[in-house]
Tab-separated table of C-alpha atoms in Angstrom:
chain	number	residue	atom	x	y	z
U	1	UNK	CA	133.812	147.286	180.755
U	2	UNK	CA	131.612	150.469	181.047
U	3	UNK	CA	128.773	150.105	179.320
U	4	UNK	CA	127.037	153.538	177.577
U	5	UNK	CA	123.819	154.603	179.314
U	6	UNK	CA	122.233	154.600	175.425
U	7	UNK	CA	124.054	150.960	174.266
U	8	UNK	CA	121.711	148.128	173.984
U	9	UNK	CA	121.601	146.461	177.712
U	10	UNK	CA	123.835	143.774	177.977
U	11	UNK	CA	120.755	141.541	179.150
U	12	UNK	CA	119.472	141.086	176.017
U	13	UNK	CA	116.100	143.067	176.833
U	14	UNK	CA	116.724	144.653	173.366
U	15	UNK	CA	116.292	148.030	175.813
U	16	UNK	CA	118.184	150.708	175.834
U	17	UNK	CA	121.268	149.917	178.955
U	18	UNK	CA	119.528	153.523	180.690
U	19	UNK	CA	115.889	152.052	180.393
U	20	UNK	CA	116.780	148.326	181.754
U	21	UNK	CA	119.484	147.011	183.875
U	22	UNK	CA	121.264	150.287	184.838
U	23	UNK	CA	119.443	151.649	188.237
U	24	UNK	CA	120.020	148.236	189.927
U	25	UNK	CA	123.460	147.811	188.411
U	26	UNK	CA	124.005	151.536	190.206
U	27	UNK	CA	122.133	150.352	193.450
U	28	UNK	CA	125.232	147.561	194.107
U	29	UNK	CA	127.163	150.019	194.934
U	30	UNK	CA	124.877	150.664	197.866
U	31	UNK	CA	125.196	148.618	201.171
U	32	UNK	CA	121.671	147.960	201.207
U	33	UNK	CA	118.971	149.105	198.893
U	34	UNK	CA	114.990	148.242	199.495
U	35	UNK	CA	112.338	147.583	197.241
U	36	UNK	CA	111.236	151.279	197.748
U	37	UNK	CA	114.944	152.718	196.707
U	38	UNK	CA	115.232	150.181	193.583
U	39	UNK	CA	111.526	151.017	192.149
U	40	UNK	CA	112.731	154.739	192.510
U	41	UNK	CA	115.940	154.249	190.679
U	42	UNK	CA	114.031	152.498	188.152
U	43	UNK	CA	111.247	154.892	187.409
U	44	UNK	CA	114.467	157.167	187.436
U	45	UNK	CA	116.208	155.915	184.805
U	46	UNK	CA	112.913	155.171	182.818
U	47	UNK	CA	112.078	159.032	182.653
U	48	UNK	CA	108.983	158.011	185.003
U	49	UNK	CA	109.781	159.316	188.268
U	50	UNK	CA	110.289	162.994	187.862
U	51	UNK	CA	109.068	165.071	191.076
U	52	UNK	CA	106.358	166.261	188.970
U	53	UNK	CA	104.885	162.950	187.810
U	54	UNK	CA	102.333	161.016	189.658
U	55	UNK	CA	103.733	158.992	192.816
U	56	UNK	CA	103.867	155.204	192.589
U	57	UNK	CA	101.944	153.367	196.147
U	58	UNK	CA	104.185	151.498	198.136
U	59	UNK	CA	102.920	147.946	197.439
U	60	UNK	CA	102.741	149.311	193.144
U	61	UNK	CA	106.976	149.944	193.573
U	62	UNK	CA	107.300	146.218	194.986
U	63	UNK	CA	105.526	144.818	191.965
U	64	UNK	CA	107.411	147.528	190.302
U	65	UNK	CA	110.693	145.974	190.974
U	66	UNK	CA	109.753	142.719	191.120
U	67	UNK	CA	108.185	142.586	187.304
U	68	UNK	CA	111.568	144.425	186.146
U	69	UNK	CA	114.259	143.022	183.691
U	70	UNK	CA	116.767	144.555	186.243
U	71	UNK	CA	115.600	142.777	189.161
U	72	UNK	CA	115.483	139.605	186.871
U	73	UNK	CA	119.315	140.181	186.065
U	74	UNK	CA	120.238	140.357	189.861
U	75	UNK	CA	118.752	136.947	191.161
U	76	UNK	CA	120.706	135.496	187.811
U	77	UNK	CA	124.199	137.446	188.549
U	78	UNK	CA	123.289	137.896	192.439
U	79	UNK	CA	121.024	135.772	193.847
U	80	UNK	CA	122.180	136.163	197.164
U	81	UNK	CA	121.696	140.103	196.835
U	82	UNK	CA	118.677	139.344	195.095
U	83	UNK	CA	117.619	137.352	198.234
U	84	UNK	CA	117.634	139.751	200.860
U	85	UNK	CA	114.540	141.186	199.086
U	86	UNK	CA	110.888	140.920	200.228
U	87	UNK	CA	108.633	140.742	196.992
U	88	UNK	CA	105.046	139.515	196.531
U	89	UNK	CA	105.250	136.438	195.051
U	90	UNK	CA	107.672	135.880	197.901
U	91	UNK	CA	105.307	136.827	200.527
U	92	UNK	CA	102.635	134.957	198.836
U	93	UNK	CA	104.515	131.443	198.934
U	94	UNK	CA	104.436	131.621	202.894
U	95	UNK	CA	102.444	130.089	205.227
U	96	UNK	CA	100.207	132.298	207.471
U	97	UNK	CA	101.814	130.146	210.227
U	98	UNK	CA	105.280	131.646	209.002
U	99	UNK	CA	104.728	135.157	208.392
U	100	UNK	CA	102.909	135.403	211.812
U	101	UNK	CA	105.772	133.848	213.235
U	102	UNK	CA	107.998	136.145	211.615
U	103	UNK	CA	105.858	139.125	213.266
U	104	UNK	CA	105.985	137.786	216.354
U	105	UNK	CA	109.974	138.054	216.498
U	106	UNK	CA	109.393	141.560	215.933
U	107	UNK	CA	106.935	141.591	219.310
U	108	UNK	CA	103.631	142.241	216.671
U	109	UNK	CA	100.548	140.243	217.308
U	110	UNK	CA	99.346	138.641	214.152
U	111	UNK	CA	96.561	136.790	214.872
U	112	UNK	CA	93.605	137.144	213.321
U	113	UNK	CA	91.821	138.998	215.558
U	114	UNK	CA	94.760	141.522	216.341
U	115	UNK	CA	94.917	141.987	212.229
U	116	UNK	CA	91.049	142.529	212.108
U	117	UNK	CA	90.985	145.259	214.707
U	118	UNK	CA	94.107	147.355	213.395
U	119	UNK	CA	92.119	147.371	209.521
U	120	UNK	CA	89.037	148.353	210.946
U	121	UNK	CA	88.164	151.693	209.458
U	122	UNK	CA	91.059	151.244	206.981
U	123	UNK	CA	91.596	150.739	203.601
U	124	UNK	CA	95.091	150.121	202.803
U	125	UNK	CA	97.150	147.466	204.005
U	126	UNK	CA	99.843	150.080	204.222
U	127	UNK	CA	98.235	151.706	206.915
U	128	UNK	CA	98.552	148.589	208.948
U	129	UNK	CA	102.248	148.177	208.429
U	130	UNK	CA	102.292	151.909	210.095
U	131	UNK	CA	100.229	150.602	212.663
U	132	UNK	CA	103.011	148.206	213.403
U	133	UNK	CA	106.087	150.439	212.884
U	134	UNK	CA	104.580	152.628	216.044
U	135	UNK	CA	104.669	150.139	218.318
U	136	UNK	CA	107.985	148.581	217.522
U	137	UNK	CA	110.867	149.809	219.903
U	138	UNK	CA	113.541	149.940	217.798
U	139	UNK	CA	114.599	151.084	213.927
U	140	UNK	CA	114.168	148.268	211.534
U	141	UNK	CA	116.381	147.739	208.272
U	142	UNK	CA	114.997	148.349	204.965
U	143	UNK	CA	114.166	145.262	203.987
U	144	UNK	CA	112.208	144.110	207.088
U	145	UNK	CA	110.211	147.795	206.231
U	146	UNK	CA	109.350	146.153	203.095
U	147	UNK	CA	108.734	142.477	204.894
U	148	UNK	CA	106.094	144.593	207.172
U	149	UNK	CA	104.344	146.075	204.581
U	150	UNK	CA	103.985	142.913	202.344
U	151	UNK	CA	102.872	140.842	205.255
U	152	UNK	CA	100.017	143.087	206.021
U	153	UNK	CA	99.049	143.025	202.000
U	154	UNK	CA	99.013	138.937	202.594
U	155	UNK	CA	97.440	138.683	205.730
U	156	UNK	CA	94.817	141.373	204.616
U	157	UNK	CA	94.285	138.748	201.751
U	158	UNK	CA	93.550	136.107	204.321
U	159	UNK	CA	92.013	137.866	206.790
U	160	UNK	CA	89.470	139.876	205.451
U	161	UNK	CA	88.922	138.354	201.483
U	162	UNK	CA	85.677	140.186	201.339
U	163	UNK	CA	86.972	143.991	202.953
U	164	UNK	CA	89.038	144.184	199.635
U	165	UNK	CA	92.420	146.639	200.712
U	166	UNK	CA	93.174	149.177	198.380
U	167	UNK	CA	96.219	146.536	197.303
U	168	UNK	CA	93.768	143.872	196.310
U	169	UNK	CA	91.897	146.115	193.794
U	170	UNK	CA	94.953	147.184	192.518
U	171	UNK	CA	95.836	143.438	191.825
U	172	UNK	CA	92.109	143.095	190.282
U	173	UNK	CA	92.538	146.013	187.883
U	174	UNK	CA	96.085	145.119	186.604
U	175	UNK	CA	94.329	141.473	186.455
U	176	UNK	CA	92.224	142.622	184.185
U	177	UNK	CA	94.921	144.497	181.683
U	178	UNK	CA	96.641	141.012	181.562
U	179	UNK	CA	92.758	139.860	180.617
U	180	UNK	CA	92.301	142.281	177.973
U	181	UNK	CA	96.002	141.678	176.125
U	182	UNK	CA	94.775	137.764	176.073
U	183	UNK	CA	91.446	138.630	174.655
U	184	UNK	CA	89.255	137.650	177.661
U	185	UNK	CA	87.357	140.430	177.519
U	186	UNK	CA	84.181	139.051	179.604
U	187	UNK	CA	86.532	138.056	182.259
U	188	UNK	CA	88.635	141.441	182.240
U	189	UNK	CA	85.133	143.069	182.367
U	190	UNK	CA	84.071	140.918	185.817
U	191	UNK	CA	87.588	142.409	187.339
U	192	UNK	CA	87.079	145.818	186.165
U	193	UNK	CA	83.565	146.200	187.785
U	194	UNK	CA	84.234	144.639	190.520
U	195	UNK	CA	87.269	147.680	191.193
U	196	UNK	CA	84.796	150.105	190.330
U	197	UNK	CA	82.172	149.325	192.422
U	198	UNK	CA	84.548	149.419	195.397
U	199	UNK	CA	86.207	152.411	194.796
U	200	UNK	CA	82.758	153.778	194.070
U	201	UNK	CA	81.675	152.936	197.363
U	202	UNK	CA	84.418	154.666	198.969
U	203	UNK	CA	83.843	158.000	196.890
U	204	UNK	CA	82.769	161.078	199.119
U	205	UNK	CA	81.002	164.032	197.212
U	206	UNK	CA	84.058	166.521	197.285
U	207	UNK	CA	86.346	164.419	195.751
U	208	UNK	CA	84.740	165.060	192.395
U	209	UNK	CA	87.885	164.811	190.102
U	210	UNK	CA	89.586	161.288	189.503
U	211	UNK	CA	92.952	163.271	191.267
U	212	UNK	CA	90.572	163.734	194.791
U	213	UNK	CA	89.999	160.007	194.400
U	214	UNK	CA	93.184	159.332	195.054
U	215	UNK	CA	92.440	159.303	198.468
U	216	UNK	CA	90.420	156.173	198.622
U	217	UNK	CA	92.535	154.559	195.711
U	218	UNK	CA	96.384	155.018	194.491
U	219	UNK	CA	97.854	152.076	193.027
U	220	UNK	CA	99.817	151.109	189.842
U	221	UNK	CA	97.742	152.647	187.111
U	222	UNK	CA	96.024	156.281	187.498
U	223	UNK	CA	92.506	156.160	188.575
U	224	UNK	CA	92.199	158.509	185.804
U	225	UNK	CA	93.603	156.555	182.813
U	226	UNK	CA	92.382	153.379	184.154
U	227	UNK	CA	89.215	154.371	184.179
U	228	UNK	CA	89.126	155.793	180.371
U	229	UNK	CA	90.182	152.135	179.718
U	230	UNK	CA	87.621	151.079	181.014
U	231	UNK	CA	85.067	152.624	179.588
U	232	UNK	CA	87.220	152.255	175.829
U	233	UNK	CA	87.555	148.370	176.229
U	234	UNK	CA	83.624	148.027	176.856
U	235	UNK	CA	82.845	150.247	173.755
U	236	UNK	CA	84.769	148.555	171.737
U	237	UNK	CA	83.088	144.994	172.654
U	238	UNK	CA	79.952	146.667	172.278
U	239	UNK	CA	80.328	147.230	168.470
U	240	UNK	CA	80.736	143.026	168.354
U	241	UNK	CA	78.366	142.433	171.560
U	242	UNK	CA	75.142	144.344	172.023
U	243	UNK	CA	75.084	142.890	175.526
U	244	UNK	CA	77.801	144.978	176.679
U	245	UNK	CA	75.917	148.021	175.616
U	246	UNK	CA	74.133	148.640	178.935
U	247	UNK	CA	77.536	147.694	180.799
U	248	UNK	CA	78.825	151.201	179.329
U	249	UNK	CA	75.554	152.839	179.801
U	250	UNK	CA	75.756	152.731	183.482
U	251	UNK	CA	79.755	153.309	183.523
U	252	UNK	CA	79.466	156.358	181.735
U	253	UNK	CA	76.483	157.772	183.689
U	254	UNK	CA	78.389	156.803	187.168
U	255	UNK	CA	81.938	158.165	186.151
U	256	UNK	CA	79.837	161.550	184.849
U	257	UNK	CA	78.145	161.726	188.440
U	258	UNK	CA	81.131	161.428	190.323
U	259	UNK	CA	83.458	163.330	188.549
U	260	UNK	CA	81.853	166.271	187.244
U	261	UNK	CA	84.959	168.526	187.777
U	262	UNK	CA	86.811	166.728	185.734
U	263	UNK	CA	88.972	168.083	182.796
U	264	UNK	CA	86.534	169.358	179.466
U	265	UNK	CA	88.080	167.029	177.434
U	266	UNK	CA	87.523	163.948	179.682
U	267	UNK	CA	83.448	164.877	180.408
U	268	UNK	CA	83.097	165.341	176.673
U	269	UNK	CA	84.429	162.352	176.021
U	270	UNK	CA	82.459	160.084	178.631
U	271	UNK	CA	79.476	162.029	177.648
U	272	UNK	CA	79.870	161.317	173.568
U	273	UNK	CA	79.779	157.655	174.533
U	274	UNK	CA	77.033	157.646	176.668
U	275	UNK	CA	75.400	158.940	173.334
U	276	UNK	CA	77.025	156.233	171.361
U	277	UNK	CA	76.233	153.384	174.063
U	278	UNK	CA	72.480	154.319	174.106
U	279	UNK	CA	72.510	153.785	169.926
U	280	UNK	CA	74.183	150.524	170.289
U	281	UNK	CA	71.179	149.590	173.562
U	282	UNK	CA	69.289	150.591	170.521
U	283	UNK	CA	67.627	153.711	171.799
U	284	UNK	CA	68.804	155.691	168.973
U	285	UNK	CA	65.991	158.711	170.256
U	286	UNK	CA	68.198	158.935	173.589
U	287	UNK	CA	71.712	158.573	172.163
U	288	UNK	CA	71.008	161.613	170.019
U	289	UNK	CA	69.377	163.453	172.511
U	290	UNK	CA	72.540	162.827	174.691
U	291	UNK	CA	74.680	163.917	171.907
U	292	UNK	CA	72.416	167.067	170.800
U	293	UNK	CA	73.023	168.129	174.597
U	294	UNK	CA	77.033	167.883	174.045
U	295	UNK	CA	76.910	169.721	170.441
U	296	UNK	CA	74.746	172.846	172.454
U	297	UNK	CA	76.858	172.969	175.345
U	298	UNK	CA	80.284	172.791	173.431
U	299	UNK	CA	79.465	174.491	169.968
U	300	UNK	CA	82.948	174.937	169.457
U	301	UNK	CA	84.000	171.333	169.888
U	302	UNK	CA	83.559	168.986	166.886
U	303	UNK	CA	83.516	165.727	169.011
U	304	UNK	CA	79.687	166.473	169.728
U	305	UNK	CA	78.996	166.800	165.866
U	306	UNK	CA	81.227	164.037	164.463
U	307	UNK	CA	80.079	161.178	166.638
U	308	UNK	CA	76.369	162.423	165.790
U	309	UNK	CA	76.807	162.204	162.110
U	310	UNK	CA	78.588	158.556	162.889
U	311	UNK	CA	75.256	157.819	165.139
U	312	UNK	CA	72.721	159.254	162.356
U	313	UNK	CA	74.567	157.691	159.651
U	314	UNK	CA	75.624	153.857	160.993
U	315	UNK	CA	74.318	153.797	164.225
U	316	UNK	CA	76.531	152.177	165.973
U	317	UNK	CA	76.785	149.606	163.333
U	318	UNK	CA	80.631	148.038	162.266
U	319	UNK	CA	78.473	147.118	158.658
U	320	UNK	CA	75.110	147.319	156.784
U	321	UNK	CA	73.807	149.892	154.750
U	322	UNK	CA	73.575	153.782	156.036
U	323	UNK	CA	70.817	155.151	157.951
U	324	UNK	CA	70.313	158.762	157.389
U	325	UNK	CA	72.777	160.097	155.391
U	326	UNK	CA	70.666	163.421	154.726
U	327	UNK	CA	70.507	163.850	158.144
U	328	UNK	CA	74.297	163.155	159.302
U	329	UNK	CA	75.278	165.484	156.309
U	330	UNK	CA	73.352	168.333	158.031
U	331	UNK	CA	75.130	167.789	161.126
U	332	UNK	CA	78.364	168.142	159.731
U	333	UNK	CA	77.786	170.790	157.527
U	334	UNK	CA	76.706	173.066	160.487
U	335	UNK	CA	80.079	172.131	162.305
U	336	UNK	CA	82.192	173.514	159.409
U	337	UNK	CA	80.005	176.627	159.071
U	338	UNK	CA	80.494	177.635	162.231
U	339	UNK	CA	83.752	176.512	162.131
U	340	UNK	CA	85.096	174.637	165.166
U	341	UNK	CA	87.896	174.496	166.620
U	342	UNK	CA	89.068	171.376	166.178
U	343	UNK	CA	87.436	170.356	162.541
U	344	UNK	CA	91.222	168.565	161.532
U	345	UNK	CA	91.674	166.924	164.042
U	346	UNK	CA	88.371	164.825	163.995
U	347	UNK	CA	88.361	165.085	159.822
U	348	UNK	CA	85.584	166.527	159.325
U	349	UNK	CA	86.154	167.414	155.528
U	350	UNK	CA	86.608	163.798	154.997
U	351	UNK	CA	83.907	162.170	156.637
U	352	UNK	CA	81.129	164.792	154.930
U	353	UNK	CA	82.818	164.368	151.252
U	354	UNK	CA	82.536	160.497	151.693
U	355	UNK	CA	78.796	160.886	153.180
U	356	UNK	CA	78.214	163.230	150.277
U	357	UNK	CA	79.896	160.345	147.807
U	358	UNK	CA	77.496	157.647	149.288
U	359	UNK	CA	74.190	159.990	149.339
U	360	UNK	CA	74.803	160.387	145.978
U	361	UNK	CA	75.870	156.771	144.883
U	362	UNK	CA	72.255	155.940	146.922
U	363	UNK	CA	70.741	157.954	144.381
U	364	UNK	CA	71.979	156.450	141.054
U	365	UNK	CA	71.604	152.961	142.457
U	366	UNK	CA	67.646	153.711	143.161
U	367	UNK	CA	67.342	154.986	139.885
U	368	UNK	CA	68.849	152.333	138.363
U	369	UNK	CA	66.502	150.331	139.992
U	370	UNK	CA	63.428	152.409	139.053
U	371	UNK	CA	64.587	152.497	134.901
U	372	UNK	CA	64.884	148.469	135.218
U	373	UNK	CA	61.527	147.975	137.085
U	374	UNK	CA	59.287	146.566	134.271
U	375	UNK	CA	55.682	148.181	133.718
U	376	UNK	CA	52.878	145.811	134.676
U	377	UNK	CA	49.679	145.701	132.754
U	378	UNK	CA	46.489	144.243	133.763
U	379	UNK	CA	45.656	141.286	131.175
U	380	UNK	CA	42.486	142.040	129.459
U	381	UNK	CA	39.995	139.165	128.980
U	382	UNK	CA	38.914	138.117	125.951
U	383	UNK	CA	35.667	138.496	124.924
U	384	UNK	CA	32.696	136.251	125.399
């Protein structure tokens, strides 16, 4: 029976039949289809793969298809179809022993030594599979294309553990996601810096947009969004955990180094949190100097003023009574004079009216307290 490409997938997935199981139901009517093809038909049918959207890595469209509900409904309904496919958990359950073996009926040496000497200079563990497609003699099927290239992500594991490939880090970073979701934060944290100093080291000083970085990393997740993530997770354990403060301190000044070119909204954003990461290192005199900086060099923007106000207000703080309210009230009073541009969209009515209502609810409660504070005398003594 036909199913409709927007009726619920008969897999249960609770997805719609065009967002699940319908690219690799399509792909059986091909005689062979590799992990490439599949993770194409999938982003396809997802509304992820447009021409105009950013390209998936190799070794990101095996995990791709591996992780998917469709490719979990083919080894139920066709495991030997489901077989034929190279994946890396599959590739991972080998012995070295076997996958060099494997190699070796293709005429590749995969010795140690040999694997060393094609990475060196390298990055990717892709570029090793093309290493080895060169010097084969003739065409190989598409699933021993995908067997290459997952054998040189394993062996690159093996081989050279501390020359991470650009695969490994993408592991590490979409480690730490699975971190995050399970509330691991510190742990999540350990992955995440450990990606960024190694794609940091590979930065060279024109590729000063997150897009030029490309070059040196393209995996799963954007360098771009991952690395707002980042700095987003560490913020918000920051509010909890001073400790992390300094974390964010130096992520923020390193991402605002290297990526300078960057779009507006992404520097204004790193560069508000530097100002908000130096309050919560409680160096409240540099955070607003930081922040002072952003509101002069983007008047219009009200980013620069709102987080201010928060700073001069709260500093920082998730509770505990307000700082300077006078001062915070100035701030955002000269924001909707001028007016920006963007006063809705950061509320900027609302946050001065409820400063205004707390300023003024400080007021009564010290005079409260002054009418209830009894006079004190000075006993006289009684005379002699």
């Amino acid at each position: 029976m036909k199913i409709g490409r927007n009726e619920p997938c008969p897999c249960g997935s609770g997805k719609k039949y065009k967002r699940c199981c319908l690219a690799l139901d399509e792909a059986r009517g091909q005689e062979e289809i590799s992990l490439k093809g599949a993770a194409q038909m999938l982003a396809r049918s997802s509304g992820s793969g447009a021409a105009s959207g950013p390209r998936l890595s190799p070794y990101a469209m095996a995990k791709l298809v591996e992780e998917s509900e469709g490719f979990a409904k083919m080894k139920r309904n066709d495991p030997a179809r489901a077989a034929l496919f190279w994946t890396p958990s599959r590739m991972s359950a080998l012995a070295t022993t076997e996958i060099a073996k494997r190699l070796q009926d293709f005429g590749l040496d995969a010795t140690q030594d040999a694997f060393v000497a094609l990475a060196e200079s390298k990055t990717s563990a892709w570029e090793v599979s093309e290493q080895w497609r060169q010097k084969l003699s003739k065409p190989l099927s598409k699933h021993e294309d995908d067997f290459l290239l997952l054998a040189a992500v394993e062996l690159w594991k093996r081989y050279l553990p501390g020359q991470p490939s650009e695969e490994m880090i993408d592991d590490w970073m979409q480690e730490g996601y699975t971190l995050v979701t399970e509330d691991r934060s510190g742990e999540a944290f350990e992955r995440w810096q450990r990606v960024w100093e190694y794609i940091r080291s590979r930065l060279s000083p024109e590729m000063r947009t997150c897009g030029a970085a490309s070059a040196v990393f393209d995996g799963t997740q954007m360098l771009f969004n991952w690395i707002q993530d980042f700095e987003l997770e560490v913020l918000n354990a920051a509010l909890d955990d001073k400790g992390f403060a300094e974390m964010g301190e130096q992520l923020c000044r390193e991402v605002l180094e290297h990526f300078p070119d960057e779009d507006e909204l992404f520097v204004s954003n790193f560069r508000a949190d530097l100002g908000e990461f130096l309050y919560l290192a409680g160096r409240p005199e540099e955070g607003e100097q930081v922040l002072r900086d952003l509101i002069h060099d983007r008047p219009e923007e009200s980013q620069g003023y709102a987080r201010l106000a928060d700073m001069l207000a709260y500093g920082g703080r998730q509770n505990g009574p307000p700082l300077d309210l006078e001062g915070a009230i100035r701030v955002l009073e000269e924001a909707l004079a001028r007016p920006t541009e963007d006063a809705d969209d950061f509320s900027l009515d609302d946050r001065l009216d409820e400063l205004k209502m707390k300023a003024e609810a400080g007021i009564r409660v010290n005079a409260d307290r002054d009418r209830a504070q009894p006079t004190t005398r000075t006993a006289e003594k009684p005379a002699p």
